Amino acid sequence: MSDEANENISGFEKVSNTITVHSGSSPVFIAAVGLILLWGITGPIFHYSNTWLLIVNTGTSIITFLMVFLIQKSQNKESIAVQLKLNELIAASNHASNRLLNIQDLSEEELKTLYEHYRKLVELTQTAESSTQSHTVEDAIDCTLDEMKDDLKDDLMKNAKKIAIAGLYYKIWVDAIITER
């Protein structure tokens, strides 16, 4: 299967996969340290000239520049692979919610909202009478909505009291004006 999969990828893909795999290996690290030591040893031979300094600066800059793109490509590929594996696990589980399959396509604000619902789900689970009692995201959303309704009722009651007090002051003020006349 691995040979069949390798036949379908481009030459660039093969080269970048090879570089990615080998660049993190111990032999490549030892070779890089050896090159730096060799460069350092040749310093006195070249009298620490500007050309001698330029060689290592240019070489490391080019390698770093190219490695940034290889690392990003590798990270993107790995991220997609992990996402697909998670999607497969969610799809295969009878108790999992399929609504999270395309979660990576949500906006940051939508992800924050979903995170808050799951945070609420954790709170529900922690305050449950039984540690085996199951809760859903819908429970968390309902609980959040109930809390919002309670907060709104509290705000309305506070405002109603303020309005009642203001009305009372207004009545006292009007009565005072009438009694002065």
Tab-separated table of C-alpha atoms in Angstrom:
chain	number	residue	atom	x	y	z
A	1	MET	CA	0.000	0.000	0.000
A	2	SER	CA	2.807	2.401	0.829
A	3	ASP	CA	4.382	1.832	-2.604
A	4	GLU	CA	1.032	2.478	-4.323
A	5	ALA	CA	0.571	5.713	-2.378
A	6	ASN	CA	4.112	6.865	-3.266
A	7	GLU	CA	3.434	6.334	-6.991
A	8	ASN	CA	0.620	8.916	-6.936
A	9	ILE	CA	2.636	11.793	-5.455
A	10	SER	CA	4.666	14.322	-7.416
A	11	GLY	CA	8.437	14.558	-7.504
A	12	PHE	CA	8.356	17.711	-5.377
A	13	GLU	CA	6.196	15.909	-2.822
A	14	LYS	CA	8.670	13.020	-2.666
A	15	VAL	CA	11.645	15.375	-2.247
A	16	SER	CA	9.915	17.499	0.400
A	17	ASN	CA	8.789	14.388	2.331
A	18	THR	CA	12.348	13.006	2.232
A	19	ILE	CA	13.856	16.307	3.409
A	20	THR	CA	11.233	16.638	6.140
A	21	VAL	CA	11.877	13.123	7.434
A	22	HIS	CA	15.672	13.346	7.307
A	23	SER	CA	16.112	16.949	8.479
A	24	GLY	CA	14.954	16.001	11.972
A	25	SER	CA	17.240	12.980	12.259
A	26	SER	CA	20.309	12.648	14.463
A	27	PRO	CA	22.774	12.116	11.573
A	28	VAL	CA	21.688	15.375	9.905
A	29	PHE	CA	22.018	17.243	13.206
A	30	ILE	CA	25.503	15.784	13.739
A	31	ALA	CA	26.451	16.748	10.164
A	32	ALA	CA	25.223	20.334	10.766
A	33	VAL	CA	27.248	20.577	13.989
A	34	GLY	CA	30.258	19.161	12.111
A	35	LEU	CA	29.919	21.795	9.359
A	36	ILE	CA	29.752	24.592	11.939
A	37	LEU	CA	32.818	23.186	13.712
A	38	LEU	CA	34.657	22.913	10.385
A	39	TRP	CA	33.688	26.496	9.592
A	40	GLY	CA	34.923	27.627	13.012
A	41	ILE	CA	38.213	25.761	12.638
A	42	THR	CA	38.861	27.351	9.237
A	43	GLY	CA	38.437	30.848	10.731
A	44	PRO	CA	42.139	31.316	11.538
A	45	ILE	CA	43.111	29.913	8.124
A	46	PHE	CA	41.025	32.569	6.378
A	47	HIS	CA	41.939	35.222	8.972
A	48	TYR	CA	38.292	35.582	9.969
A	49	SER	CA	37.649	37.500	6.767
A	50	ASN	CA	34.333	38.959	5.675
A	51	THR	CA	34.023	36.231	3.033
A	52	TRP	CA	34.494	33.595	5.718
A	53	LEU	CA	31.674	35.207	7.794
A	54	LEU	CA	29.481	35.645	4.734
A	55	ILE	CA	29.646	31.927	3.899
A	56	VAL	CA	27.977	30.790	7.122
A	57	ASN	CA	25.549	33.730	7.235
A	58	THR	CA	24.366	33.147	3.671
A	59	GLY	CA	24.213	29.368	4.043
A	60	THR	CA	22.209	29.431	7.256
A	61	SER	CA	19.873	32.135	5.925
A	62	ILE	CA	19.081	30.151	2.777
A	63	ILE	CA	18.561	26.904	4.686
A	64	THR	CA	16.349	28.633	7.278
A	65	PHE	CA	14.280	30.343	4.576
A	66	LEU	CA	13.644	27.078	2.726
A	67	MET	CA	12.999	25.086	5.908
A	68	VAL	CA	10.248	27.506	6.967
A	69	PHE	CA	8.246	26.527	3.887
A	70	LEU	CA	8.967	22.817	4.281
A	71	ILE	CA	7.938	22.911	7.930
A	72	GLN	CA	4.722	24.772	7.075
A	73	LYS	CA	3.922	22.306	4.279
A	74	SER	CA	4.549	19.397	6.612
A	75	GLN	CA	2.428	20.994	9.352
A	76	ASN	CA	-0.460	21.634	6.945
A	77	LYS	CA	-0.348	18.032	5.723
A	78	GLU	CA	-0.182	16.699	9.287
A	79	SER	CA	-3.072	18.937	10.373
A	80	ILE	CA	-5.283	17.703	7.538
A	81	ALA	CA	-4.373	14.083	8.302
A	82	VAL	CA	-5.215	14.489	12.003
A	83	GLN	CA	-8.474	16.273	11.125
A	84	LEU	CA	-9.461	13.416	8.804
A	85	LYS	CA	-8.647	10.827	11.461
A	86	LEU	CA	-10.756	12.702	14.014
A	87	ASN	CA	-13.584	13.001	11.482
A	88	GLU	CA	-13.432	9.234	10.950
A	89	LEU	CA	-13.618	8.603	14.702
A	90	ILE	CA	-16.581	10.966	15.076
A	91	ALA	CA	-18.370	9.447	12.094
A	92	ALA	CA	-17.762	5.892	13.364
A	93	SER	CA	-18.999	6.569	16.910
A	94	ASN	CA	-22.711	6.053	17.536
A	95	HIS	CA	-22.745	8.530	20.426
A	96	ALA	CA	-20.670	11.300	18.868
A	97	SER	CA	-22.196	14.421	17.389
A	98	ASN	CA	-21.561	14.713	13.649
A	99	ARG	CA	-22.020	18.486	13.773
A	100	LEU	CA	-18.343	18.846	14.710
A	101	LEU	CA	-17.044	17.221	11.521
A	102	ASN	CA	-16.368	20.565	9.796
A	103	ILE	CA	-15.485	22.553	12.884
A	104	GLN	CA	-12.276	23.802	11.242
A	105	ASP	CA	-14.446	25.827	8.819
A	106	LEU	CA	-16.055	27.899	11.597
A	107	SER	CA	-15.055	31.494	12.236
A	108	GLU	CA	-13.041	32.341	15.318
A	109	GLU	CA	-16.119	33.919	16.931
A	110	GLU	CA	-18.186	30.768	16.269
A	111	LEU	CA	-15.398	28.629	17.753
A	112	LYS	CA	-15.359	30.820	20.876
A	113	THR	CA	-19.127	30.432	21.244
A	114	LEU	CA	-18.862	26.665	20.852
A	115	TYR	CA	-16.001	26.641	23.358
A	116	GLU	CA	-18.204	28.463	25.870
A	117	HIS	CA	-20.937	25.855	25.389
A	118	TYR	CA	-18.450	23.068	26.062
A	119	ARG	CA	-17.099	24.962	29.072
A	120	LYS	CA	-20.675	25.082	30.360
A	121	LEU	CA	-20.964	21.357	29.627
A	122	VAL	CA	-17.954	20.746	31.892
A	123	GLU	CA	-19.631	22.799	34.642
A	124	LEU	CA	-22.840	20.776	34.242
A	125	THR	CA	-20.894	17.535	34.497
A	126	GLN	CA	-19.003	18.716	37.578
A	127	THR	CA	-22.192	19.799	39.365
A	128	ALA	CA	-24.152	16.681	38.387
A	129	GLU	CA	-25.388	14.441	41.155
A	130	SER	CA	-23.869	11.426	39.411
A	131	SER	CA	-20.475	11.342	37.746
A	132	THR	CA	-21.896	8.964	35.162
A	133	GLN	CA	-24.728	11.306	34.176
A	134	SER	CA	-24.296	12.359	30.575
A	135	HIS	CA	-24.850	15.873	29.235
A	136	THR	CA	-25.070	17.137	25.692
A	137	VAL	CA	-24.100	20.391	24.066
A	138	GLU	CA	-27.825	21.133	23.860
A	139	ASP	CA	-28.000	20.885	27.673
A	140	ALA	CA	-25.195	23.428	27.914
A	141	ILE	CA	-26.905	25.727	25.406
A	142	ASP	CA	-30.222	25.426	27.278
A	143	CYS	CA	-28.460	26.134	30.562
A	144	THR	CA	-26.738	29.169	29.028
A	145	LEU	CA	-30.075	30.399	27.659
A	146	ASP	CA	-31.713	29.893	31.063
A	147	GLU	CA	-28.930	31.883	32.715
A	148	MET	CA	-29.343	34.638	30.126
A	149	LYS	CA	-33.110	34.692	30.792
A	150	ASP	CA	-32.486	34.883	34.544
A	151	ASP	CA	-29.995	37.721	34.041
A	152	LEU	CA	-32.495	39.530	31.828
A	153	LYS	CA	-35.244	39.079	34.439
A	154	ASP	CA	-32.905	40.421	37.138
A	155	ASP	CA	-32.036	43.419	34.957
A	156	LEU	CA	-35.730	44.056	34.256
A	157	MET	CA	-36.570	43.863	37.963
A	158	LYS	CA	-33.765	46.287	38.839
A	159	ASN	CA	-34.884	48.657	36.111
A	160	ALA	CA	-38.533	48.295	37.168
A	161	LYS	CA	-37.552	49.252	40.727
A	162	LYS	CA	-35.605	52.258	39.410
A	163	ILE	CA	-38.574	53.308	37.284
A	164	ALA	CA	-40.924	52.899	40.259
A	165	ILE	CA	-38.641	54.987	42.472
A	166	ALA	CA	-38.313	57.619	39.744
A	167	GLY	CA	-42.105	57.660	39.392
A	168	LEU	CA	-42.462	58.092	43.148
A	169	TYR	CA	-40.001	61.006	43.142
A	170	TYR	CA	-41.892	62.533	40.224
A	171	LYS	CA	-45.195	62.225	42.090
A	172	ILE	CA	-43.664	63.799	45.215
A	173	TRP	CA	-42.241	66.632	43.100
A	174	VAL	CA	-45.599	67.236	41.358
A	175	ASP	CA	-47.422	67.157	44.721
A	176	ALA	CA	-44.914	69.651	46.122
A	177	ILE	CA	-45.508	72.015	43.188
A	178	ILE	CA	-49.282	71.740	43.579
A	179	THR	CA	-49.191	72.392	47.334
A	180	GLU	CA	-47.020	75.490	46.788
A	181	ARG	CA	-49.668	77.077	44.608
